[in-house]
Amino acid sequence: MRYGIALDIGTSGTRGHAVDLDSGKILSTVVTECHPLPGANVMDHLTFCINVGNDVAHRILMDTQNKVIDAMGIDKHQIERVSICGNPIQLSLFQGIPVDDLAFAGENAKKERGITDQARNAGVFSAVDAGLDVPDGTELYVPPSIRHEIGADALAMMYKSGFLEDDRNCMVTDYGTNAERALKDGDENYTGSAAAGPAMEGQSIKCGMLAGPGAISDLDYDIGWRCKVLDENISAENGDKIDFSLNRVLDEGPMHGKATGITGTGVIAAVAVAQYDRLWKKGKLMTDDGRLHLQDDVYIESKDISEAAKAIGAMRAGHFCLLEHAGIKFSEMNVMYMCGASGTYVDAMKARDVGLIPPSSTEIYQYGNTSLSLATDLLKQPELLDKLQTIADGIRANHIMFSQDKIFSQIYMQELSFWDEGMSLAQYNENNAMEGIQELPKPRGRANVHRVATRDIQDLGENGLTIIHNIGTQLVGKMDGCTGCGKCVKECPEHALSIADDKTLTVQTKNCLGTACYRCQMSCPAKVYQYNKLSLI
């Protein structure tokens, strides 16, 4: 039997399929619980790579990819093809391509540092040379980036969703930590991405987890709020019914006792419920203990809502940014394509109400993981690689660097005030008018929601889903002047740090939030802790 491996390398982790190349059937699916590098977004991974070196970051990532392949349950000696998809940073780390050109915005900044843009075109390479533990001669299929900032994952969402063929004004977003998005205006495409934050994937949330068995993925209203919990096949099933005002369970559902956490779409549902039930005011949940208690000891607290609000704010700022640059009003943009796990499981109407999609959206299409889907297509149809390169070359894309855009900054600051300080929509729009930016309309009526995919990964294969946890490595070191007080350990929000009797500090890379946090370093009373002095064991 001949096998192929399809890999989607995302910011929050890896998802993979084992495929029978003769029949085209998916045999098994393996996902990781997180990414092996420290950090919760691509900029954290990029910073880590630059600090420790490309080779080290590449080695850590490839160790995880080999563990994914090992968990597929197939004979590795029969693997003939591997295909990958993901954003430019993840695919560059996979291939060992320098990422310096992705770290600096603007041609002048690159020129001053002697940095040249790397080619990220479609190609067939050696999987062994990339660092995979597969037979010699195994081919590695890599789809193209549209531009060096717009990766293969963005091409996947545009190609697999049908966005490119739609002749209407429409928008597509791959909902995840990096939140790639595109706006179509005739033959013109406007693209951008924002580090929306880990809350979109259920990370940096007290009871958060990635979309997997046991995750609360939604809250449905049924004279009370019914928890929807993902089962072993990552399908949403009925859990307990909750009255948040009375803080009690009204009814136990079939998934009672099976919830282990809440994923990003569940967090978005909780944000919507807090708004609907008027439980959110000026940055706080107005319940007795400041929490929304769901089921099986899973809860949402005020800090979680604030984390989600940052992601929502980045999403809405991105909507404004693309529309303003394209010269399109909200009223002229009615079609929305939603991709990725969060785009699949989230309730589209709740997503519209809280701001994850434009309030003017009246036709909403929900797809699953388009990145893994495209990688799987490449295994079955290697000739698709040339077609994808032609499509990428033909896309007229105007890429907007959100981090440097005044419109994005203006809207994002307003979003923070709207969520955490109680700014009214009227004041929000008055401020927009002063800056020459269009108003944010209120959502009206119900949209036509087309659930093209019922779950993130539609086909798990005959052997089903395996989740692996043993990934990443350790950073260790000793700091001169360290007293061993343990303050850094106590301050670590992800419990990634430990200290031994001899004052050796150890950080588990897969749990560490990296440059997005640094609470360990900032909390050191002796001011001797320096994160960048830690090294690989």
Coordinates of C-alpha atoms in Angstrom, one line a residue:
M1 CA 0.0 0.0 0.0
R2 CA 1.2 3.5 -0.8
Y3 CA 0.7 6.3 1.7
G4 CA 0.7 10.1 1.7
I5 CA 0.8 12.5 4.7
A6 CA -1.0 15.9 4.6
L7 CA 0.0 18.4 7.2
D8 CA -1.6 21.7 8.1
I9 CA 1.0 23.6 10.3
G10 CA -0.9 26.3 12.1
T11 CA 0.0 28.8 14.8
S12 CA -1.9 26.9 17.4
G13 CA -0.7 23.4 16.4
T14 CA -0.5 20.8 13.6
R15 CA -3.3 18.8 12.0
G16 CA -2.5 15.9 9.8
H17 CA -4.1 13.1 7.6
A18 CA -2.7 9.8 6.5
V19 CA -4.0 9.0 3.0
D20 CA -4.2 5.8 1.0
L21 CA -2.8 7.1 -2.3
D22 CA -4.3 4.2 -4.3
S23 CA -7.9 4.7 -3.1
G24 CA -7.7 8.4 -2.1
K25 CA -9.2 7.5 1.3
I26 CA -8.2 9.3 4.5
L27 CA -7.1 6.6 7.0
S28 CA -6.4 8.5 10.1
T29 CA -6.2 12.0 11.6
V30 CA -3.7 13.3 14.1
V31 CA -3.6 16.7 15.8
T32 CA -1.4 18.3 18.4
E33 CA -2.8 20.1 21.5
C34 CA -0.7 23.2 20.8
H35 CA 2.4 24.5 18.9
P36 CA 5.9 23.3 20.2
L37 CA 7.5 26.8 20.1
P38 CA 6.9 29.3 22.9
G39 CA 4.3 31.9 22.2
A40 CA 0.6 32.3 21.3
N41 CA 0.9 33.9 17.9
V42 CA 3.1 34.1 14.8
M43 CA 5.1 37.1 16.0
D44 CA 6.1 35.2 19.2
H45 CA 7.3 32.3 17.0
L46 CA 9.1 34.6 14.7
T47 CA 10.8 36.4 17.6
F48 CA 11.8 33.1 19.2
C49 CA 13.2 31.9 15.8
I50 CA 15.3 35.1 15.4
N51 CA 16.6 35.0 19.0
V52 CA 17.6 31.3 19.0
G53 CA 18.3 30.8 15.3
N54 CA 16.5 29.2 12.4
D55 CA 18.2 25.8 12.9
V56 CA 16.9 25.5 16.5
A57 CA 13.4 26.5 15.7
H58 CA 13.3 24.2 12.7
R59 CA 14.6 21.3 14.7
I60 CA 11.9 21.7 17.4
L61 CA 9.1 22.0 14.8
M62 CA 10.3 19.0 12.8
D63 CA 10.5 16.9 15.9
T64 CA 6.7 17.5 16.4
Q65 CA 6.0 16.7 12.7
N66 CA 7.7 13.4 13.0
K67 CA 5.7 12.6 16.2
V68 CA 2.5 13.4 14.2
I69 CA 3.6 11.0 11.5
D70 CA 4.5 8.3 14.1
A71 CA 1.0 8.6 15.5
M72 CA -0.7 8.0 12.2
G73 CA -0.8 4.2 12.7
I74 CA 0.6 3.4 9.2
D75 CA 3.8 1.7 7.9
K76 CA 6.2 4.7 7.5
H77 CA 8.3 2.7 5.0
Q78 CA 5.4 2.9 2.5
I79 CA 5.1 6.8 2.6
E80 CA 5.7 8.2 -0.9
R81 CA 4.3 11.8 -0.6
V82 CA 4.0 14.5 2.0
S83 CA 2.2 17.8 1.4
I84 CA 2.1 20.8 3.7
C85 CA 0.1 24.0 4.0
G86 CA 0.2 26.9 6.5
N87 CA 1.2 30.6 6.8
P88 CA 4.6 31.8 5.5
I89 CA 6.3 31.7 8.9
Q90 CA 5.3 28.2 9.7
L91 CA 6.1 26.8 6.3
S92 CA 9.5 28.7 6.3
L93 CA 10.3 27.1 9.6
F94 CA 9.3 23.7 8.3
Q95 CA 11.5 24.1 5.2
G96 CA 14.4 25.8 7.0
I97 CA 14.0 29.0 5.0
P98 CA 15.2 32.2 6.7
V99 CA 12.4 34.2 8.2
D100 CA 14.2 37.6 8.5
D101 CA 12.2 39.1 5.6
L102 CA 9.0 38.3 7.4
A103 CA 10.2 40.0 10.6
F104 CA 10.5 43.5 9.3
A105 CA 7.9 45.6 7.5
G106 CA 9.0 48.0 4.8
E107 CA 11.7 47.9 2.1
N108 CA 13.9 50.4 3.9
A109 CA 14.0 48.4 7.1
K110 CA 15.1 45.3 5.1
K111 CA 17.6 47.2 3.0
E112 CA 19.3 48.7 6.1
R113 CA 19.7 45.2 7.5
G114 CA 20.8 43.5 4.2
I115 CA 17.7 41.4 4.1
T116 CA 16.3 40.0 0.8
D117 CA 12.9 38.5 0.3
Q118 CA 12.9 34.7 0.1
A119 CA 11.2 32.9 -2.8
R120 CA 8.1 31.0 -1.5
N121 CA 6.8 29.5 -4.8
A122 CA 5.2 26.1 -5.3
G123 CA 7.6 23.3 -5.6
V124 CA 8.4 19.6 -5.1
F125 CA 11.2 19.0 -2.6
S126 CA 12.9 16.2 -0.6
A127 CA 10.9 15.4 2.5
V128 CA 14.0 13.8 4.0
D129 CA 16.1 16.9 3.4
A130 CA 13.4 18.9 5.2
G131 CA 13.9 16.8 8.3
L132 CA 11.1 14.2 8.1
D133 CA 11.7 10.6 9.2
V134 CA 10.4 9.1 6.0
P135 CA 11.9 6.9 3.2
D136 CA 14.5 8.4 0.9
G137 CA 12.8 9.7 -2.3
T138 CA 9.6 10.8 -0.5
E139 CA 8.4 13.9 -2.2
L140 CA 7.4 17.0 -0.4
Y141 CA 4.7 19.2 -2.0
V142 CA 4.6 22.8 -1.0
P143 CA 1.9 25.2 -2.3
P144 CA 2.8 28.8 -3.1
S145 CA 2.4 32.0 -1.2
I146 CA 0.5 34.8 -3.1
R147 CA 3.1 37.2 -1.8
H148 CA 5.7 36.7 0.8
E149 CA 3.2 38.2 3.4
I150 CA 0.2 36.2 2.1
G151 CA 0.7 32.5 2.6
A152 CA -0.5 29.2 1.3
D153 CA -3.1 29.1 4.0
A154 CA -4.6 32.3 2.7
L155 CA -4.6 30.9 -0.8
A156 CA -6.3 27.7 0.5
M157 CA -9.1 29.7 2.1
M158 CA -9.7 31.7 -1.1
Y159 CA -9.5 28.7 -3.4
K160 CA -11.3 26.0 -1.4
S161 CA -14.2 28.3 -0.2
G162 CA -15.2 29.5 -3.7
F163 CA -14.3 33.1 -2.8
L164 CA -12.3 33.6 -6.0
E165 CA -15.2 32.6 -8.2
D166 CA -17.8 34.8 -6.4
D167 CA -18.6 37.9 -8.5
R168 CA -20.2 39.8 -5.5
N169 CA -18.4 42.0 -2.9
C170 CA -17.4 39.4 -0.4
M171 CA -15.0 38.7 2.4
V172 CA -13.2 35.5 3.6
T173 CA -11.5 34.9 6.9
D174 CA -9.6 31.9 8.3
Y175 CA -10.5 32.3 12.0
G176 CA -7.6 31.4 14.1
T177 CA -4.7 33.0 16.0
N178 CA -3.4 34.8 13.0
A179 CA -6.8 35.5 11.3
E180 CA -5.9 35.8 7.6
R181 CA -8.6 37.6 5.6
A182 CA -9.4 38.9 2.1
L183 CA -11.9 41.3 0.6
K184 CA -13.0 40.9 -3.1
D185 CA -14.0 43.9 -5.1
G186 CA -14.4 42.9 -8.7
D187 CA -11.0 41.7 -9.9
E188 CA -9.2 43.4 -7.0
N189 CA -8.4 41.6 -3.7
Y190 CA -7.5 43.3 -0.5
T191 CA -5.7 41.1 2.0
G192 CA -4.4 41.4 5.6
S193 CA -3.9 39.5 8.7
A194 CA -3.8 40.4 12.4
A195 CA -2.6 38.5 15.4
A196 CA -6.1 38.2 16.7
G197 CA -4.8 36.4 19.8
P198 CA -5.0 33.0 21.3
A199 CA -8.6 33.4 22.6
M200 CA -9.8 32.5 19.1
E201 CA -8.4 29.0 19.7
G202 CA -9.4 28.7 23.3
Q203 CA -5.9 29.5 24.6
S204 CA -5.0 32.1 27.3
I205 CA -8.5 31.3 28.6
K206 CA -8.7 30.0 32.2
C207 CA -10.6 26.8 31.2
G208 CA -9.6 27.0 27.5
M209 CA -8.6 24.3 25.1
L210 CA -8.3 23.7 21.4
A211 CA -11.3 22.3 19.5
G212 CA -11.3 18.6 20.5
P213 CA -13.3 16.0 22.4
G214 CA -14.7 17.5 25.6
A215 CA -14.6 21.1 24.5
I216 CA -17.7 23.3 25.0
S217 CA -18.1 24.8 21.5
D218 CA -21.3 26.8 21.7
L219 CA -24.3 27.8 23.8
D220 CA -27.8 27.4 22.3
Y221 CA -30.9 29.1 23.7
D222 CA -33.6 26.7 24.7
I223 CA -35.5 28.5 27.6
G224 CA -32.0 28.6 29.2
W225 CA -28.6 28.2 27.6
R226 CA -27.7 24.7 26.4
C227 CA -24.0 23.9 26.3
K228 CA -22.8 22.2 23.1
V229 CA -19.9 19.8 23.8
L230 CA -17.7 18.1 21.2
D231 CA -17.8 14.3 21.3
E232 CA -15.1 11.8 20.3
N233 CA -15.7 12.6 16.6
I234 CA -15.5 16.4 17.3
S235 CA -19.2 16.8 16.6
A236 CA -21.2 19.2 18.8
E237 CA -23.7 17.4 21.0
N238 CA -26.1 18.6 23.8
G239 CA -24.7 19.2 27.2
D240 CA -26.3 20.8 30.2
K241 CA -28.8 23.6 30.2
I242 CA -27.8 26.6 32.3
D243 CA -29.6 29.7 33.8
F244 CA -26.8 32.2 34.2
S245 CA -28.9 34.7 36.1
L246 CA -29.7 32.1 38.7
N247 CA -26.4 30.4 38.3
R248 CA -27.8 26.8 38.2
V249 CA -28.2 23.8 35.9
L250 CA -31.7 23.5 34.6
D251 CA -31.2 20.2 32.8
E252 CA -28.5 17.6 32.3
G253 CA -27.8 16.7 28.7
P254 CA -26.3 13.6 27.1
M255 CA -22.8 15.1 27.3
H256 CA -23.1 15.8 31.1
G257 CA -19.9 15.0 32.8
K258 CA -17.9 15.0 29.6
A259 CA -16.8 18.7 29.3
T260 CA -13.2 19.3 30.0
G261 CA -12.8 22.9 28.8
I262 CA -14.1 25.5 26.4
T263 CA -12.8 26.2 22.9
G264 CA -12.7 29.5 21.1
T265 CA -16.1 29.3 19.6
G266 CA -17.5 28.6 23.0
V267 CA -15.8 31.7 24.3
I268 CA -17.4 33.7 21.6
A269 CA -20.8 32.2 22.5
A270 CA -20.2 33.2 26.1
V271 CA -19.4 36.8 25.1
A272 CA -22.6 36.9 23.1
V273 CA -24.6 35.5 26.1
A274 CA -23.0 38.1 28.4
Q275 CA -24.3 40.8 26.0
Y276 CA -27.7 39.3 25.5
D277 CA -28.3 38.8 29.2
R278 CA -26.8 42.2 30.1
L279 CA -24.1 40.5 32.2
W280 CA -21.1 42.5 30.9
K281 CA -20.5 46.1 32.0
K282 CA -17.3 48.1 31.8
G283 CA -14.9 45.1 31.8
K284 CA -16.7 43.0 34.3
L285 CA -19.1 40.1 34.4
M286 CA -22.0 41.2 36.6
T287 CA -22.5 37.9 38.4
D288 CA -22.1 37.1 42.1
D289 CA -18.5 35.8 41.6
G290 CA -17.6 37.4 38.3
R291 CA -17.9 34.1 36.4
L292 CA -20.3 32.4 34.0
H293 CA -20.5 28.8 35.3
L294 CA -21.1 26.4 32.4
Q295 CA -20.9 22.6 33.2
D296 CA -18.5 20.1 34.8
D297 CA -16.6 22.9 36.6
V298 CA -15.9 24.7 33.3
Y299 CA -16.4 28.5 33.6
I300 CA -15.7 31.8 32.0
E301 CA -14.4 34.7 34.0
S302 CA -14.1 38.5 33.3
K303 CA -10.5 38.3 32.2
D304 CA -11.5 35.7 29.6
I305 CA -14.2 38.0 28.1
S306 CA -11.5 40.8 27.9
E307 CA -9.1 38.4 26.1
A308 CA -11.9 37.5 23.6
A309 CA -12.7 41.2 23.2
K310 CA -9.1 41.9 22.1
A311 CA -9.5 39.2 19.4
I312 CA -13.0 40.6 18.4
G313 CA -11.5 44.1 18.3
A314 CA -8.7 43.0 16.0
M315 CA -11.2 41.3 13.7
R316 CA -13.5 44.3 13.5
A317 CA -10.5 46.7 13.0
G318 CA -9.5 44.5 10.1
H319 CA -13.0 44.7 8.5
F320 CA -12.9 48.5 8.7
C321 CA -9.3 48.5 7.3
L322 CA -10.1 46.4 4.2
L323 CA -13.4 48.2 3.5
E324 CA -12.0 51.7 3.8
H325 CA -9.0 50.9 1.6
A326 CA -11.3 49.3 -1.0
G327 CA -13.8 52.3 -0.8
I328 CA -16.6 49.9 0.1
K329 CA -19.4 50.7 2.6
F330 CA -20.6 48.1 5.0
S331 CA -24.0 48.2 3.3
E332 CA -22.3 47.1 0.1
M333 CA -20.6 44.1 1.7
N334 CA -23.1 41.3 2.4
V335 CA -21.3 38.0 1.7
M336 CA -19.0 36.3 4.2
Y337 CA -17.0 33.1 4.0
M338 CA -15.8 31.7 7.4
C339 CA -13.0 29.1 7.4
G340 CA -11.0 27.2 10.1
A341 CA -12.2 25.6 13.3
S342 CA -13.7 28.8 14.8
G343 CA -15.3 29.6 11.5
T344 CA -16.9 26.1 11.5
Y345 CA -18.2 25.7 15.0
V346 CA -19.1 29.2 15.9
D347 CA -22.8 30.3 15.7
A348 CA -22.7 32.6 12.8
M349 CA -25.4 34.9 14.2
K350 CA -23.6 35.2 17.5
A351 CA -20.4 35.9 15.6
R352 CA -22.1 38.7 13.7
D353 CA -23.6 40.1 16.9
V354 CA -20.3 40.4 18.7
G355 CA -18.3 41.6 15.7
L356 CA -16.4 38.7 14.3
I357 CA -18.0 39.2 10.9
P358 CA -19.3 42.5 9.4
P359 CA -22.8 43.4 10.8
S360 CA -24.0 43.8 7.2
S361 CA -23.5 40.2 6.3
T362 CA -26.7 38.6 5.0
E363 CA -25.2 35.5 3.3
I364 CA -22.8 33.5 5.4
Y365 CA -20.9 30.4 4.3
Q366 CA -19.1 28.2 7.0
Y367 CA -16.3 26.0 5.9
G368 CA -13.9 23.7 7.8
N369 CA -10.2 23.5 7.7
T370 CA -9.3 24.7 4.2
S371 CA -5.5 24.5 4.8
L372 CA -5.6 20.7 5.6
S373 CA -8.1 20.2 2.9
L374 CA -5.8 21.8 0.3
A375 CA -2.8 19.7 1.5
T376 CA -4.9 16.6 1.2
D377 CA -5.9 17.6 -2.4
L378 CA -2.2 17.9 -3.3
L379 CA -1.6 14.3 -2.2
K380 CA -4.3 13.0 -4.5
Q381 CA -3.6 15.5 -7.4
P382 CA 0.0 16.5 -7.5
E383 CA -0.7 18.3 -10.8
L384 CA -2.8 20.8 -8.7
L385 CA 0.5 22.4 -7.6
D386 CA 1.0 24.1 -11.0
K387 CA -2.6 25.3 -11.1
L388 CA -2.2 26.8 -7.6
Q389 CA 1.0 28.7 -8.7
T390 CA -0.9 30.1 -11.7
I391 CA -3.7 31.2 -9.5
A392 CA -1.3 32.8 -7.0
D393 CA 0.5 34.6 -9.8
G394 CA -2.8 35.9 -11.2
I395 CA -4.3 37.2 -8.0
R396 CA -4.1 40.9 -7.9
A397 CA -3.7 41.5 -4.2
N398 CA -3.3 44.7 -2.3
H399 CA -1.8 43.6 1.0
I400 CA -2.4 46.0 3.9
M401 CA 0.0 45.8 6.9
F402 CA -2.5 46.3 9.7
S403 CA 0.3 47.0 12.2
Q404 CA 1.2 50.2 10.4
D405 CA -2.2 51.3 9.3
K406 CA -3.9 54.3 11.0
I407 CA -7.4 53.0 10.3
F408 CA -6.6 49.8 12.1
S409 CA -5.1 51.5 15.0
Q410 CA -8.0 54.0 15.4
I411 CA -10.6 51.2 15.3
Y412 CA -8.7 48.9 17.6
M413 CA -8.3 51.5 20.3
Q414 CA -12.0 52.3 20.1
E415 CA -12.8 48.6 20.4
L416 CA -10.9 48.4 23.6
S417 CA -12.9 51.4 24.9
F418 CA -16.1 49.9 23.7
W419 CA -15.6 46.6 25.5
D420 CA -13.7 47.5 28.7
E421 CA -14.8 51.1 29.3
G422 CA -18.4 51.1 28.2
M423 CA -18.0 53.4 25.2
S424 CA -21.4 53.7 23.5
L425 CA -21.9 52.9 19.8
A426 CA -23.0 56.5 19.3
Q427 CA -19.7 57.8 20.7
Y428 CA -17.8 55.1 18.7
N429 CA -19.4 56.4 15.4
E430 CA -18.8 60.1 16.4
N431 CA -15.1 59.4 16.8
N432 CA -15.1 57.6 13.4
A433 CA -16.7 60.6 11.8
M434 CA -14.0 62.9 13.1
E435 CA -11.4 60.6 11.5
G436 CA -13.3 60.4 8.2
I437 CA -14.2 56.7 8.8
Q438 CA -17.6 55.2 8.0
E439 CA -20.1 54.3 10.8
L440 CA -20.4 50.9 12.3
P441 CA -24.0 49.8 11.6
K442 CA -26.0 47.5 13.9
P443 CA -26.8 44.0 12.8
R444 CA -30.3 43.7 11.5
G445 CA -32.5 40.7 10.7
R446 CA -31.3 37.2 10.3
A447 CA -28.7 36.1 7.7
N448 CA -28.9 33.1 5.5
V449 CA -26.3 30.7 7.0
H450 CA -24.9 27.9 4.9
R451 CA -23.1 25.3 6.9
V452 CA -21.0 23.7 4.2
A453 CA -19.0 21.8 6.8
T454 CA -20.4 20.5 10.1
R455 CA -17.0 20.1 11.7
D456 CA -13.5 21.5 11.4
I457 CA -12.0 18.3 9.9
Q458 CA -14.8 16.8 7.9
D459 CA -13.3 13.3 7.3
L460 CA -11.3 11.8 10.2
G461 CA -10.7 8.5 8.4
E462 CA -11.5 5.0 9.3
N463 CA -9.1 5.0 12.2
G464 CA -10.4 8.2 13.6
L465 CA -8.8 11.0 15.6
T466 CA -5.6 10.9 17.7
I467 CA -4.5 13.9 19.8
I468 CA -0.8 14.0 20.9
H469 CA 0.5 15.9 23.8
N470 CA 4.2 15.0 24.1
I471 CA 5.6 17.7 21.9
G472 CA 8.1 20.6 22.3
T473 CA 11.2 20.6 24.4
Q474 CA 12.7 22.4 27.4
L475 CA 14.6 25.7 27.8
V476 CA 16.9 25.6 30.8
G477 CA 19.4 27.9 32.5
K478 CA 20.8 29.4 35.7
M479 CA 20.7 33.1 36.5
D480 CA 23.6 34.8 38.4
G481 CA 22.2 36.3 41.5
C482 CA 19.0 34.1 41.6
T483 CA 17.8 33.6 45.2
G484 CA 15.5 30.7 44.3
C485 CA 12.5 32.6 45.7
G486 CA 10.2 31.0 43.1
K487 CA 8.3 34.2 42.3
C488 CA 8.7 33.6 38.6
V489 CA 7.2 30.1 38.9
K490 CA 4.2 31.5 40.7
E491 CA 3.6 34.3 38.2
C492 CA 3.7 31.9 35.1
P493 CA 0.1 31.9 33.9
E494 CA 0.5 28.6 31.9
H495 CA 2.5 26.7 34.6
A496 CA 5.3 26.3 32.1
L497 CA 8.2 27.2 34.5
S498 CA 9.8 25.2 37.3
I499 CA 12.9 25.7 39.5
A500 CA 15.1 23.0 40.9
D501 CA 16.9 23.0 44.3
D502 CA 20.1 24.0 42.5
K503 CA 18.2 27.0 41.1
T504 CA 18.1 25.6 37.5
L505 CA 15.1 27.1 35.7
T506 CA 13.2 24.9 33.2
V507 CA 10.6 26.2 30.7
Q508 CA 8.3 23.8 28.8
T509 CA 8.3 25.4 25.3
K510 CA 4.8 24.1 24.3
N511 CA 3.2 25.8 27.3
C512 CA 5.2 29.0 27.4
L513 CA 3.6 32.2 26.0
G514 CA 7.0 33.6 25.1
T515 CA 7.3 37.2 24.2
A516 CA 3.6 37.7 24.6
C517 CA 4.0 37.3 28.3
Y518 CA 7.5 37.6 30.0
R519 CA 5.8 37.7 33.4
C520 CA 8.5 35.4 34.8
Q521 CA 11.2 38.0 33.8
M522 CA 9.2 41.0 35.0
S523 CA 8.3 39.5 38.3
C524 CA 11.9 38.7 39.4
P525 CA 12.6 40.7 42.6
A526 CA 16.3 40.5 42.1
K527 CA 16.0 41.6 38.4
V528 CA 18.4 38.9 37.3
Y529 CA 16.0 36.7 35.3
Q530 CA 16.6 37.0 31.6
Y531 CA 14.4 34.8 29.4
N532 CA 16.7 35.0 26.4
K533 CA 19.6 33.5 28.5
L534 CA 17.7 30.2 28.7
S535 CA 18.9 27.6 26.2
L536 CA 17.8 24.2 24.8
I537 CA 18.8 21.1 26.7

